Every structure is written in C-alpha cells, then in structure tokens.
Coordinates of C-alpha atoms and ligand atoms in Angstrom, one line a residue:
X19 CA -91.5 14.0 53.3
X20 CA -91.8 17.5 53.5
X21 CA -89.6 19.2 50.9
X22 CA -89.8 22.9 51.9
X23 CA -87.2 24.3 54.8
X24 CA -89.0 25.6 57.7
X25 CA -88.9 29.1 57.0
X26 CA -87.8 29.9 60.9
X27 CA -84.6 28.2 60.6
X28 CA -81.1 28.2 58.2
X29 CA -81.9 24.6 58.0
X30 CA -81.0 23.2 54.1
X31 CA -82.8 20.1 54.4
X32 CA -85.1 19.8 51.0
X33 CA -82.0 21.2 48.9
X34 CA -81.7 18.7 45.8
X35 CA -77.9 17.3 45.6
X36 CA -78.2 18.3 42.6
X37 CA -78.3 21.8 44.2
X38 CA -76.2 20.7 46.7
X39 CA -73.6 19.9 44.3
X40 CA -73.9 23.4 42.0
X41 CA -73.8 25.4 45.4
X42 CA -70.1 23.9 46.0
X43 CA -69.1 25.3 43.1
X44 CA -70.2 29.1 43.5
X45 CA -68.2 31.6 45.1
X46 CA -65.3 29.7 43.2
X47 CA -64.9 32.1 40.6
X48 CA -61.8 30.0 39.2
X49 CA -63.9 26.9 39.4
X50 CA -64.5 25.2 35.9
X51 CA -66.7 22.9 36.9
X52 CA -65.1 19.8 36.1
X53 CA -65.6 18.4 39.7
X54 CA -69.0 19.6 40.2
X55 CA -69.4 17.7 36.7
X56 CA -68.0 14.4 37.8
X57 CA -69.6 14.5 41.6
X58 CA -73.0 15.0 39.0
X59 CA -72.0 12.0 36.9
X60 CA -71.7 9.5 40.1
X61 CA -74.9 10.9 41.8
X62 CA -76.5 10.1 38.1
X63 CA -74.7 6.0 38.4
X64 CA -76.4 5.8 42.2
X65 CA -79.9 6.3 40.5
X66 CA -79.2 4.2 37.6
X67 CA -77.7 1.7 40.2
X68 CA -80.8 1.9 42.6
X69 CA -83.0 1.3 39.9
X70 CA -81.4 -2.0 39.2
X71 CA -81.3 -3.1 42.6
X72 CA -84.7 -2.2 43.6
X73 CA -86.2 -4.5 40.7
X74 CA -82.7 -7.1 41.2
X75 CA -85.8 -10.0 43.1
X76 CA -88.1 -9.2 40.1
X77 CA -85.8 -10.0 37.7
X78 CA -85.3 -13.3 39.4
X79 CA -88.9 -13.7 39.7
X80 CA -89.4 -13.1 35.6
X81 CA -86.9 -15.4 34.6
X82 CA -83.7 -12.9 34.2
X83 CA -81.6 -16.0 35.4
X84 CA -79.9 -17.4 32.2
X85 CA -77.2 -15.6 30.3
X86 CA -79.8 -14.0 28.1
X87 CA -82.8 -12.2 29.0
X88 CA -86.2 -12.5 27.3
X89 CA -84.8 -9.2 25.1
X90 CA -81.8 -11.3 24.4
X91 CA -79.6 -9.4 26.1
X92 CA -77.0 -10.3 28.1
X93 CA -77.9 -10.8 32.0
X94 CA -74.9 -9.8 34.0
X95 CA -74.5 -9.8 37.8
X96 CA -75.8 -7.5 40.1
X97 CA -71.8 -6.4 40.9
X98 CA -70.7 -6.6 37.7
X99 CA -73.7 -4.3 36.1
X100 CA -73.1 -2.0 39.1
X101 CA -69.4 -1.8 37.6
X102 CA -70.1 -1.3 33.6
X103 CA -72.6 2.0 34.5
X104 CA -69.8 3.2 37.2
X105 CA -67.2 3.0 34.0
X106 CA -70.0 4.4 31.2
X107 CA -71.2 7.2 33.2
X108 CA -67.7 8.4 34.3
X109 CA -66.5 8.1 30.7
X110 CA -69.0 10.2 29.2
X111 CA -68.0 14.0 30.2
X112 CA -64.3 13.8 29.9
X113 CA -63.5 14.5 33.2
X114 CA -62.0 11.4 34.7
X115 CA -58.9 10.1 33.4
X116 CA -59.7 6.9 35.4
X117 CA -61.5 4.3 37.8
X118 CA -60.0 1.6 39.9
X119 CA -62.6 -0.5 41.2
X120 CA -63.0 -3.4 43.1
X121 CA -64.1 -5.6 40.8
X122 CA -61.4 -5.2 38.3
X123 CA -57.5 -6.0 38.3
X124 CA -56.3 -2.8 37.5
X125 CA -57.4 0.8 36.5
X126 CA -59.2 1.3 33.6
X127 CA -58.5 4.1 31.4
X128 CA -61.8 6.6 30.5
X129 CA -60.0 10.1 29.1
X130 CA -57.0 11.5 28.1
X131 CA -58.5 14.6 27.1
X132 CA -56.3 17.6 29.4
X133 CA -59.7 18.1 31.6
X134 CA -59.7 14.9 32.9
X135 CA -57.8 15.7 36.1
X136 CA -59.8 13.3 38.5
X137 CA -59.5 9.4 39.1
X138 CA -62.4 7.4 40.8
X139 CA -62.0 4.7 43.1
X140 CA -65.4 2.6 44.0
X141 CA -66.4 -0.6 45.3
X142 CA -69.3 -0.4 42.6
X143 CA -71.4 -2.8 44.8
X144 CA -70.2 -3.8 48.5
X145 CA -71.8 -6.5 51.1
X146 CA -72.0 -8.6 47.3
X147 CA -73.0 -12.0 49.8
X148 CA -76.5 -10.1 51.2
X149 CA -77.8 -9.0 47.3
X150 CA -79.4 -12.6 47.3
X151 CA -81.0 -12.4 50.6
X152 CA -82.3 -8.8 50.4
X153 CA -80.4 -7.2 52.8
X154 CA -78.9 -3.4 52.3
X155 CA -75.8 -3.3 50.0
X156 CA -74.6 0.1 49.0
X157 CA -71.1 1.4 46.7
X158 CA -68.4 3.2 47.9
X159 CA -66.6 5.8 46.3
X160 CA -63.6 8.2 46.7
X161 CA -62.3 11.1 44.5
X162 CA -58.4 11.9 43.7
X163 CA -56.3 14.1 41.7
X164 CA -54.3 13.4 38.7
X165 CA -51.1 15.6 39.8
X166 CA -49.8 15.4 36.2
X167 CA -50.6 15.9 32.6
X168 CA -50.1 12.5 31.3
X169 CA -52.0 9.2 30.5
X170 CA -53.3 8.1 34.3
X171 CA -51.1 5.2 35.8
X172 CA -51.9 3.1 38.7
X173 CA -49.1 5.2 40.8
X174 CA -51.4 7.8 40.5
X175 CA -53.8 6.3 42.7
X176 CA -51.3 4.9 45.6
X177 CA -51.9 8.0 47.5
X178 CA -52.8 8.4 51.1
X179 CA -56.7 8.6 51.8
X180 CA -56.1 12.4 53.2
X181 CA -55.5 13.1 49.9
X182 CA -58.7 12.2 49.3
X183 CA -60.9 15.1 47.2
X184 CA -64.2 13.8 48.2
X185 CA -66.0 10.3 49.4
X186 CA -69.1 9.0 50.2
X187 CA -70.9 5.9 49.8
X188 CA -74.5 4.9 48.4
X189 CA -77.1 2.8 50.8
X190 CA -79.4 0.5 49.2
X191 CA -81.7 -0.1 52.4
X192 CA -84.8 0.8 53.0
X193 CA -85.1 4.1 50.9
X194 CA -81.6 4.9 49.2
X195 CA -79.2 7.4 50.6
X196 CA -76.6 8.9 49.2
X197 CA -73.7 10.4 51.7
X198 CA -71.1 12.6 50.9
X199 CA -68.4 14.7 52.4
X200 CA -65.5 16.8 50.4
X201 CA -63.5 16.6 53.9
X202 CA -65.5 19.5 55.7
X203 CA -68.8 18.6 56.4
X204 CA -71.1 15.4 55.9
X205 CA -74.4 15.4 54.5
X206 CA -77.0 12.3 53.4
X207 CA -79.7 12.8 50.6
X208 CA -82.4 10.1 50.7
X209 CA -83.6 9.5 47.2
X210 CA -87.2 10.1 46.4
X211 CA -88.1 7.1 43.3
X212 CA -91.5 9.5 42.9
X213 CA -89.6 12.2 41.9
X214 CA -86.2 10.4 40.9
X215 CA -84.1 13.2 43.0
X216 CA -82.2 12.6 46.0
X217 CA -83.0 15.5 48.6
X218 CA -81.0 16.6 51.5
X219 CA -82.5 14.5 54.6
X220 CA -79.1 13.9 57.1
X221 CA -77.4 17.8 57.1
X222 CA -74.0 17.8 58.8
X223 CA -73.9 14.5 60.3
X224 CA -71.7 14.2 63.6
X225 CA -70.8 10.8 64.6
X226 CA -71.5 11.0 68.5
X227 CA -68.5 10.3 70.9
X228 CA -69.7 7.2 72.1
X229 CA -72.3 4.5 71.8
X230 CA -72.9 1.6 73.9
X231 CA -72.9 -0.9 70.6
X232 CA -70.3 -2.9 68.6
X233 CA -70.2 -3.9 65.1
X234 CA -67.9 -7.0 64.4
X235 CA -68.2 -10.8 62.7
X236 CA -67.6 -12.9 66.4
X237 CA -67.4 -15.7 64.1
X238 CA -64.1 -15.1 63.5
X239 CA -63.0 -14.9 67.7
X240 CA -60.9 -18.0 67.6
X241 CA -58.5 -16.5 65.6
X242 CA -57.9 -13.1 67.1
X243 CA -55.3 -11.8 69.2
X244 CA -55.6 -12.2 73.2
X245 CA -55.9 -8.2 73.1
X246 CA -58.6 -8.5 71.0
X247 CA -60.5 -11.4 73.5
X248 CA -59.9 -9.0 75.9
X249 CA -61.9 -6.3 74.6
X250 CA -64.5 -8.2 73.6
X251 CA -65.1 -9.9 77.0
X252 CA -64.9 -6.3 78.2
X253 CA -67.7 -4.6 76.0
X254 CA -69.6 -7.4 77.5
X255 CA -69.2 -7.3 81.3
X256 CA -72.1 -5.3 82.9
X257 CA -71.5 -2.3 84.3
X258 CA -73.9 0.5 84.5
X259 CA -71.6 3.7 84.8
X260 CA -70.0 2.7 81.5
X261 CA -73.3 1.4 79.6
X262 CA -71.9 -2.0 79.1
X263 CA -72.7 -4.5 78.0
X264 CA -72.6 -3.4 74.7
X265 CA -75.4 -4.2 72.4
X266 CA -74.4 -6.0 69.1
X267 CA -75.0 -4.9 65.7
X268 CA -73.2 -7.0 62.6
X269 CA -75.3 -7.2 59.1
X270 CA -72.1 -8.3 57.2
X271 CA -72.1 -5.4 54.6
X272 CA -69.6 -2.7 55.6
X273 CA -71.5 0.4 53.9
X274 CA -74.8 -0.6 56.1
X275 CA -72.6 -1.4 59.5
X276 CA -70.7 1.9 58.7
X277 CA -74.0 3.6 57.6
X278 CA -75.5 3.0 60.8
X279 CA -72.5 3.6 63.3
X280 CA -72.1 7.0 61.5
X281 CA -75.6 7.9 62.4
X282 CA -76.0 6.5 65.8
X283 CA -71.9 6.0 67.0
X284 CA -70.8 3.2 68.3
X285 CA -67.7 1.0 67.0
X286 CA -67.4 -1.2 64.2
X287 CA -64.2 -3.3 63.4
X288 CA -63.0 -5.8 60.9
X289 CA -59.4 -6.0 62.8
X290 CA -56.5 -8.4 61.3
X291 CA -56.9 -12.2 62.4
X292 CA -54.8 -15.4 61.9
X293 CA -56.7 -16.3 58.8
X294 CA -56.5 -12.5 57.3
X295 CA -53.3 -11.0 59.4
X296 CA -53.6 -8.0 57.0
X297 CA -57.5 -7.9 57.6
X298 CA -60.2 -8.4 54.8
X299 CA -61.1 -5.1 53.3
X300 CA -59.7 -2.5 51.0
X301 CA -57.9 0.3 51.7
X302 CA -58.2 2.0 48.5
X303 CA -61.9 1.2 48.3
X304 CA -63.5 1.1 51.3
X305 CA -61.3 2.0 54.1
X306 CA -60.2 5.2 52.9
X307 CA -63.3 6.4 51.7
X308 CA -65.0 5.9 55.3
X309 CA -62.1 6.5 56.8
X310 CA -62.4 10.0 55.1
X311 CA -65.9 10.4 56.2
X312 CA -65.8 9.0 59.3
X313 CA -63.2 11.7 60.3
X314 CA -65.2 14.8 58.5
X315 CA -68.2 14.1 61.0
X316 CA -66.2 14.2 64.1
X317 CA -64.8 10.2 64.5
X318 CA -61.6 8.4 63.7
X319 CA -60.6 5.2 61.5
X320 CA -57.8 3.6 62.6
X321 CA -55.9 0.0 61.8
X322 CA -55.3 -0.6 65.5
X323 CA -51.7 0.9 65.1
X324 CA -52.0 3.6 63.1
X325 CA -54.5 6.2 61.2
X326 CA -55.8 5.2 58.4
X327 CA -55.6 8.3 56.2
X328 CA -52.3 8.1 57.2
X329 CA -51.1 4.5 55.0
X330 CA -49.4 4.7 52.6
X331 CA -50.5 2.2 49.7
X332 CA -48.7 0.2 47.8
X333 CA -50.9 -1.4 45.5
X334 CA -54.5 -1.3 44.1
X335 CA -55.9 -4.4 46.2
X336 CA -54.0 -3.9 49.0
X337 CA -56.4 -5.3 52.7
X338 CA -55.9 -3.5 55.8
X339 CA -57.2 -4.1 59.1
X340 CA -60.0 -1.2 59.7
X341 CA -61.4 -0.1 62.8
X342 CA -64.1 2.9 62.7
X343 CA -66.6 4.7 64.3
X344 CA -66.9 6.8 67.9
X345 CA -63.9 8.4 69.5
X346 CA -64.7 7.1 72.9
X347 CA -65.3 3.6 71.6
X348 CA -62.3 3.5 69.1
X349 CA -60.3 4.5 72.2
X350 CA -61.4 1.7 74.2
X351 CA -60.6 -0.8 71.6
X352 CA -57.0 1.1 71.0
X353 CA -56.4 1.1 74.4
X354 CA -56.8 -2.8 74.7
X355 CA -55.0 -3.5 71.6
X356 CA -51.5 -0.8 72.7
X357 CA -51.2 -3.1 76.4
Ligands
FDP28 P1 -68.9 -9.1 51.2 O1 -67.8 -10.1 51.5 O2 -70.3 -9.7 51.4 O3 -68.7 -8.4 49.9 O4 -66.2 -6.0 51.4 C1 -66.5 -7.2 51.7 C2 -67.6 -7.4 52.8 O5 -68.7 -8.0 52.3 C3 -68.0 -6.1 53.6 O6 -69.0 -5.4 53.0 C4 -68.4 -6.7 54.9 O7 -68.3 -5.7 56.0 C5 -67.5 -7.8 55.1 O8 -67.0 -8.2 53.8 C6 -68.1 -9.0 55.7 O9 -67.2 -10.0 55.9 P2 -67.5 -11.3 56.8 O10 -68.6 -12.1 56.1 O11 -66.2 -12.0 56.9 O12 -68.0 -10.9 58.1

C-alpha cells in the first residue's frame, strides 16, 4: 500500500487514525481532549485485540487449550479476553466513567474522577460462533455522554442511538479495519501489522442506494411472518429491469455482513420471528452502533416499524429486530412488511 496522498488530489487516504483522530480535535479551541483521548484508547484495544486474534489458531496449535498456559497463566476465551483489554484500556486515562458490554450483566464502573464524561458500549467480540472456524469476527462500539456529574448508572446509558457521540466497529477479516463515524462522515483505516498503525484506506464511505444482494439466515423462514415470505420469494423472482434475483450473501457475523453491505449496498436483516418475536441482536450494542453508521454514510436501519435511532431502551440487553443497509432495498423490504 502506497502511504503517500497523490499530490494532485485533496484525497486523505494515508492519514494515520491516529492523525485522524488529533485532526478532530483542532479548530476546537474549547476542546480538552478527553474524547480525542478515549477514541485513542479504543483504537489502542482494536490493536491489542487484533493481535490476539490473529495468533487465536496458533494458540490452539501450541497447546493454549487448558486453563493454564505453558507460562502458567490463565487462558481465557477469545470473547472474554477481548472484554478484560476493552475494560483495562478504557480505565486507564480517566475519561470513561463506564462500559456496558455484551458480555457482562450490567455496566462496570471505570472513573469517577469529574473528567470522565463518556460511557462505552461494545460488543467486545461479535459473530463469537465463527472464532473457531476462522471466519471474520470484528467488535462493536458506541460512544455516549454522561449528562451529569455523578457516579455513572445504567440509566445513563438507556438513551436513544441518535444520541450516540460516535460508533464504529473493528473487522477481523482478511487485514483488520477499523471504521468509524462521529455522525458526519464515515471513514475505514486498514491496519498495517508491519508498521502496527491503522491508515486511512475507505475515506467517506457512501452506502450506495441499492444493490441487487440480501443478507439474512433463510434458516430461520419457517418461522417468519407471511410478509416476510413474501419478500423473500420476491428478491428471488427474475426480472431484469429490477436486477432480481438477488444474490445471497449470509456469513453469520453481523460486523462482516454489515461490513460488507456498507461497502457494496445491498440489504441485510435479522427481522423478529416466532422463535425470537423481539429479534436476536442488541440494540444497545450492535444495532445502534450500525444503525448510527449506517445512516452517516447515506442508508437507513430500521426495525421494520420504526427507526432505529429512534427506540427508546429500556434495558441494557434489550433485542430488537434490525434491518439495515441500502435505501432502495430497505424500502423494498418495508414496503412488504407495511401491506
Ligand atoms: P453470534 O451468535 O455468532 O455471536 O450477535 C450475535 C450474532 O453472532 C451476530 O454476529 C450474527 O449476525 C448473528 O448472531 C447470527 O445469528 P444466526 O446464527 O442465528 O444467523
């Protein structure tokens, strides 16, 4: 990869998000840098987090299965070390009064000093069932406020996701990407393992108003709604005009499925069915986070009913029906599911 910017164009690709990062915070001049600080500390737990998962088959292969390594220390989970350096590295500079994360029950406290204004929500390791298989996994993060001086509660972090400060998520396929978006533009930095930076690769992503492909586990048809049949028999019958039949993409780890419909467009949905009637994934984890993204790079997230930024939740774990990707397709799906 060439890291230098053509010379003949405003082009940034090549900028370090480190850089990236620093840049956000000048012509602030009120700025304090506490959220350029904690954006640096989770782009500092996707290296430490890479590095981990690109050795996670070695550490099968030397033995790093019992509950004690050769260095007798403790071997945890993939998921579960993925969580500890999300909590550490937040901790450290005093900025985050808390994280909520997927893996755990309820928030953990990290600061109470009166600069930690920011809470973290991540899914410290999502598409968990493809880490054994070597398939892409990725984490998922989103940024809030702390509107009030106090020790952080878990009401603080029941707040709609277009309150969201920032999001992004972190792609372990085949290089590592790290995406991010503060609500105005989109931008993905692939990580360079040579040089242990990630450098501005994907500037100002746009998700393209439609794509002839669909993102969703079929396995589960039998227990969706007629509308829902409908669609899907739809997206398949051929007609030219239209690009259909749509071609079907479904790796079973939302950050890649979402990764790659961001880039390309398209439609990907994991919609409410009679065995999950509020739908499988998070809403303070993972929907709202893409959701926030998605929208920044010209898309939508919906539920089927409503906007997803829009919800209003009412507890940490809560599930919610998620829909994402192209306006053209989302419409078409929407469409099917309002009849
Ligand atoms: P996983 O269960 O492997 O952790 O968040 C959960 C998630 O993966 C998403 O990453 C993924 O999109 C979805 O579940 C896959 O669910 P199905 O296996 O039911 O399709």
């Amino acid at each position: 990869m060439d890291y230098e910017p053509a010379s003949s164009t405003p082009s940034r690709v090549g900028l370090t998000l480190e850089t990236y990062i620093l840049e956000g915070m000048m012509g602030r001049p009120h700025a304090r840098g506490y959220f350029t600080s904690l954006l640096s500390q989770i782009a500092m737990c996707a290296k430490l987090i890479t590095a981990r998962v690109r050795r996670a088959g070695l550490a099968n292969v030397l033995g790093y299965t019992g509950d004690v390594n050769v260095t007798g220390d403790q071997v945890q989970k993939l998921d579960q070390e993925a969580n500890e350096t999300l909590f550490r590295v937040l901790g450290r500079r005093q900025h985050c009064a808390a994280g909520a994360s997927e893996e755990e029950e309820t928030i953990r406290l990290l600061s109470e000093s009166k600069n930690a204004e920011y809470l973290v929500v991540f899914d410290p390791l999502d598409g968990s069932s493809n880490i054994d298989v070597n398939i892409s996994i990725g984490t998922i993060f989103g940024v809030l406020k702390k509107d009030h001086p106090g020790q952080a509660r878990v009401e603080d972090f029941l707040k709609p996701g277009k309150q969201l400060l920032a999001a992004g998520y972190v792609i372990y396929g085949s290089s590592t990407m790290f995406v991010i978006t503060t609500g105005e533009a989109v931008h993905g930095f692939t990580y360079d393992p040579t040089v242990g930076e990630f450098f501005l690769s994907h500037e100002n992503i746009r998700v393209p108003e439609h794509y002839p492909s669909y993102s969703i586990n079929e396995g589960n048809a039998a227990l969706w709604s007629d509308a829902l049949k409908q669609w899907s028999a739809w997206i398949k019958e051929p007609d030219k005009p239209s690009g259909r039949p749509y071609t079907q993409r479904y790796v079973g780890t939302l950050v890649a499925d979402a990764h790659r419909t961001l880039l390309r467009g398209g439609i990907f949905a994991y919609p409410a069915d009679k065995k999950s009637p509020q739908g499988k994934l998070r809403l303070l984890y993972e929907a709202n986070p893409f959701a926030f993204i998605f929208e920044a790079a010209g898309g939508c997230a919906i539920t089927g009913a409503e906007r997803i930024l829009e919800l209003q939740p009412t507890e940490l774990h809560q599930r919610v029906p998620l829909i994402l990707g192209s306006k053209r397709n989302v419409a078409e799906l929407e469409r099917f599911l309002k009849q």
